[in-house]
PDB file of C-alpha atoms and ligand atoms in Angstrom:
ATOM      1  CA  MET C   1       1.304 -12.004  10.547  1.00 88.00           C
ATOM      2  CA  ALA C   2      -0.469  -9.028   9.075  1.00 98.00           C
ATOM      3  CA  PHE C   3      -0.037  -6.456   6.373  1.00 98.00           C
ATOM      4  CA  LYS C   4       0.324  -2.814   7.296  1.00 98.00           C
ATOM      5  CA  ILE C   5      -0.658   0.493   5.695  1.00 98.00           C
ATOM      6  CA  ILE C   6       1.775   3.307   6.390  1.00 98.00           C
ATOM      7  CA  GLU C   7       2.167   7.032   5.802  1.00 98.00           C
ATOM      8  CA  GLY C   8       1.668   7.932   2.166  1.00 98.00           C
ATOM      9  CA  CYS C   9      -1.716   6.219   1.836  1.00 98.00           C
ATOM     10  CA  VAL C  10      -3.951   8.715   0.051  1.00 98.00           C
ATOM     11  CA  ASN C  11      -7.226   7.418   1.500  1.00 98.00           C
ATOM     12  CA  CYS C  12      -8.529   6.397  -1.896  1.00 98.00           C
ATOM     13  CA  TRP C  13     -10.771   3.604  -0.500  1.00 98.00           C
ATOM     14  CA  ALA C  14      -9.712   1.175  -3.247  1.00 98.00           C
ATOM     15  CA  CYS C  15      -8.467  -1.519  -0.888  1.00 98.00           C
ATOM     16  CA  GLU C  16     -11.158  -1.419   1.762  1.00 98.00           C
ATOM     17  CA  PRO C  17     -13.955  -3.250  -0.091  1.00 98.00           C
ATOM     18  CA  LEU C  18     -11.599  -5.926  -1.438  1.00 98.00           C
ATOM     19  CA  CYS C  19     -10.347  -7.251   1.879  1.00 98.00           C
ATOM     20  CA  PRO C  20     -11.871 -10.702   2.488  1.00 98.00           C
ATOM     21  CA  SER C  21     -11.370 -10.280   6.241  1.00 98.00           C
ATOM     22  CA  GLN C  22     -12.804  -6.783   6.695  1.00 98.00           C
ATOM     23  CA  ALA C  23      -9.457  -5.908   8.233  1.00 98.00           C
ATOM     24  CA  ILE C  24      -9.056  -2.492   6.597  1.00 98.00           C
ATOM     25  CA  PHE C  25     -10.621   0.509   8.241  1.00 98.00           C
ATOM     26  CA  GLN C  26     -10.646   4.253   7.864  1.00 98.00           C
ATOM     27  CA  ALA C  27      -8.644   6.128  10.458  1.00 97.00           C
ATOM     28  CA  ALA C  28      -6.640   9.314  10.729  1.00 97.00           C
ATOM     29  CA  PRO C  29      -4.520  10.300   9.014  1.00 98.00           C
ATOM     30  CA  HIS C  30      -4.865   7.263   6.738  1.00 98.00           C
ATOM     31  CA  PHE C  31      -6.408   3.816   6.427  1.00 98.00           C
ATOM     32  CA  LEU C  32      -5.119   1.085   8.725  1.00 98.00           C
ATOM     33  CA  ILE C  33      -5.168  -2.714   8.877  1.00 98.00           C
ATOM     34  CA  ASP C  34      -6.389  -4.551  11.972  1.00 98.00           C
ATOM     35  CA  VAL C  35      -3.567  -6.962  12.823  1.00 98.00           C
ATOM     36  CA  ASN C  36      -6.013  -9.308  14.501  1.00 98.00           C
ATOM     37  CA  LYS C  37      -8.154  -9.618  11.389  1.00 98.00           C
ATOM     38  CA  CYS C  38      -5.653  -9.610   8.493  1.00 98.00           C
ATOM     39  CA  THR C  39      -5.043 -13.135   7.211  1.00 98.00           C
ATOM     40  CA  GLU C  40      -2.644 -11.999   4.458  1.00 98.00           C
ATOM     41  CA  CYS C  41      -5.476 -13.258   2.227  1.00 98.00           C
ATOM     42  CA  ASP C  42      -4.384 -16.846   2.902  1.00 97.00           C
ATOM     43  CA  GLY C  43      -7.063 -19.257   1.811  1.00 97.00           C
ATOM     44  CA  ASP C  44      -8.983 -16.597  -0.097  1.00 98.00           C
ATOM     45  CA  TYR C  45      -6.607 -15.261  -2.764  1.00 98.00           C
ATOM     46  CA  SER C  46      -3.161 -16.056  -4.095  1.00 97.00           C
ATOM     47  CA  ASP C  47      -2.091 -12.439  -3.671  1.00 97.00           C
ATOM     48  CA  ALA C  48      -2.907  -9.795  -1.109  1.00 98.00           C
ATOM     49  CA  GLN C  49      -5.924  -7.935  -2.401  1.00 98.00           C
ATOM     50  CA  CYS C  50      -5.061  -4.640  -0.721  1.00 98.00           C
ATOM     51  CA  ALA C  51      -1.605  -4.498  -2.266  1.00 98.00           C
ATOM     52  CA  SER C  52      -2.831  -5.669  -5.642  1.00 98.00           C
ATOM     53  CA  ILE C  53      -5.217  -2.696  -5.995  1.00 98.00           C
ATOM     54  CA  CYS C  54      -3.277   0.030  -4.150  1.00 98.00           C
ATOM     55  CA  PRO C  55      -2.143   2.709  -6.629  1.00 98.00           C
ATOM     56  CA  ILE C  56       0.511   4.187  -4.362  1.00 98.00           C
ATOM     57  CA  GLU C  57       3.963   2.661  -4.175  1.00 97.00           C
ATOM     58  CA  GLY C  58       5.456   1.790  -0.815  1.00 97.00           C
ATOM     59  CA  VAL C  59       2.475   2.302   1.460  1.00 98.00           C
ATOM     60  CA  ILE C  60       1.585  -1.329   2.094  1.00 98.00           C
ATOM     61  CA  LEU C  61       4.036  -3.536   3.976  1.00 98.00           C
ATOM     62  CA  ASP C  62       3.832  -7.306   4.126  1.00 98.00           C
ATOM     63  CA  GLY C  63       4.021  -9.457   7.239  1.00 97.00           C
ATOM     64  CA  VAL C  64       7.782  -9.032   7.527  1.00 97.00           C
ATOM     65  CA  GLY C  65       7.702  -5.286   6.917  1.00 98.00           C
ATOM     66  CA  LEU C  66       8.744  -5.222   3.273  1.00 98.00           C
ATOM     67  CA  MET C  67       7.062  -2.923   0.759  1.00 98.00           C
ATOM     68  CA  VAL C  68       4.782  -4.994  -1.458  1.00 98.00           C
ATOM     69  CA  ASN C  69       4.878  -2.379  -4.215  1.00 98.00           C
ATOM     70  CA  PRO C  70       8.326  -0.790  -3.868  1.00 97.00           C
ATOM     71  CA  PRO C  71       9.300   2.437  -5.653  1.00 95.00           C
ATOM     72  CA  GLY C  72       9.240   1.960  -9.404  1.00 96.00           C
ATOM     73  CA  SER C  73       7.162  -1.202  -9.316  1.00 97.00           C
ATOM     74  CA  LEU C  74       3.918   0.453 -10.380  1.00 97.00           C
ATOM     75  CA  THR C  75       5.178   3.416 -12.407  1.00 94.00           C
ATOM     76  CA  GLY C  76       7.988   1.534 -14.125  1.00 97.00           C
ATOM     77  CA  ILE C  77      10.226   4.518 -13.384  1.00 96.00           C
ATOM     78  CA  PRO C  78      13.521   3.434 -11.777  1.00 95.00           C
ATOM     79  CA  PRO C  79      13.822   5.121  -8.340  1.00 93.00           C
ATOM     80  CA  GLU C  80      17.157   6.766  -9.220  1.00 95.00           C
ATOM     81  CA  ARG C  81      15.657   8.255 -12.363  1.00 96.00           C
ATOM     82  CA  MET C  82      12.707   9.605 -10.372  1.00 93.00           C
ATOM     83  CA  GLU C  83      15.059  11.127  -7.798  1.00 94.00           C
ATOM     84  CA  ALA C  84      17.089  12.831 -10.523  1.00 97.00           C
ATOM     85  CA  ALA C  85      13.948  14.207 -12.144  1.00 96.00           C
ATOM     86  CA  MET C  86      12.615  15.532  -8.829  1.00 95.00           C
ATOM     87  CA  ALA C  87      15.956  17.171  -8.055  1.00 97.00           C
ATOM     88  CA  GLU C  88      15.940  18.828 -11.448  1.00 97.00           C
ATOM     89  CA  ILE C  89      12.381  20.109 -10.976  1.00 97.00           C
ATOM     90  CA  GLN C  90      13.149  21.468  -7.516  1.00 97.00           C
ATOM     91  CA  ALA C  91      16.239  23.259  -8.817  1.00 97.00           C
ATOM     92  CA  ARG C  92      14.188  25.263 -11.339  1.00 95.00           C
TER      93      ARG C  92
HETATM   94  S1  SF4 B   1      -3.542  -8.797   3.093  1.00 93.00           S
HETATM   95 FE1  SF4 B   1      -5.625  -9.463   2.579  1.00 93.00          FE
HETATM   96  S2  SF4 B   1      -6.571  -9.864   4.578  1.00 93.00           S
HETATM   97 FE2  SF4 B   1      -4.797  -8.550   4.961  1.00 93.00          FE
HETATM   98  S3  SF4 B   1      -5.551  -6.461   4.902  1.00 93.00           S
HETATM   99 FE3  SF4 B   1      -4.810  -6.950   2.848  1.00 93.00          FE
HETATM  100  S4  SF4 B   1      -6.653  -7.625   1.751  1.00 93.00           S
HETATM  101 FE4  SF4 B   1      -7.103  -7.753   3.968  1.00 93.00          FE
HETATM  102  S1  SF4 B   2      -5.551   1.447  -1.826  1.00 93.00           S
HETATM  103 FE1  SF4 B   2      -3.609   2.216  -0.964  1.00 93.00          FE
HETATM  104  S2  SF4 B   2      -3.789   4.455  -1.043  1.00 93.00           S
HETATM  105 FE2  SF4 B   2      -5.850   3.598  -1.296  1.00 93.00          FE
HETATM  106  S3  SF4 B   2      -6.735   3.552   0.779  1.00 93.00           S
HETATM  107 FE3  SF4 B   2      -5.789   1.552   0.414  1.00 93.00          FE
HETATM  108  S4  SF4 B   2      -3.681   1.731   1.211  1.00 93.00           S
HETATM  109 FE4  SF4 B   2      -4.502   3.793   0.987  1.00 93.00          FE
END
């Protein structure tokens, strides 16, 4: 099993140097994880280093495809509140 970086990654480089398996690499349009190298940090760390540093919600998926940092988990803003605020801003 391997973690995955998806669309939304802002290419900030934060995760790349932390990976104990050198599984993260720069690609276009965003960073990717080599499925053959990612160990899910097993044996090295108790939590996935890439997901623990990533500042963007929802762009790293775990081995079963779930967001490690789902919407609201880093900002503390409930997703429905964020949606309402964005709708209000766009309506201006
Ligand atoms: S889960 Fe761990 S091994 Fe896999 S890409 Fe992230 S930091 Fe690297
Ligand atoms: S830390 Fe997150 S946003 Fe930054 S490069 Fe890695 S996956 Fe992309």
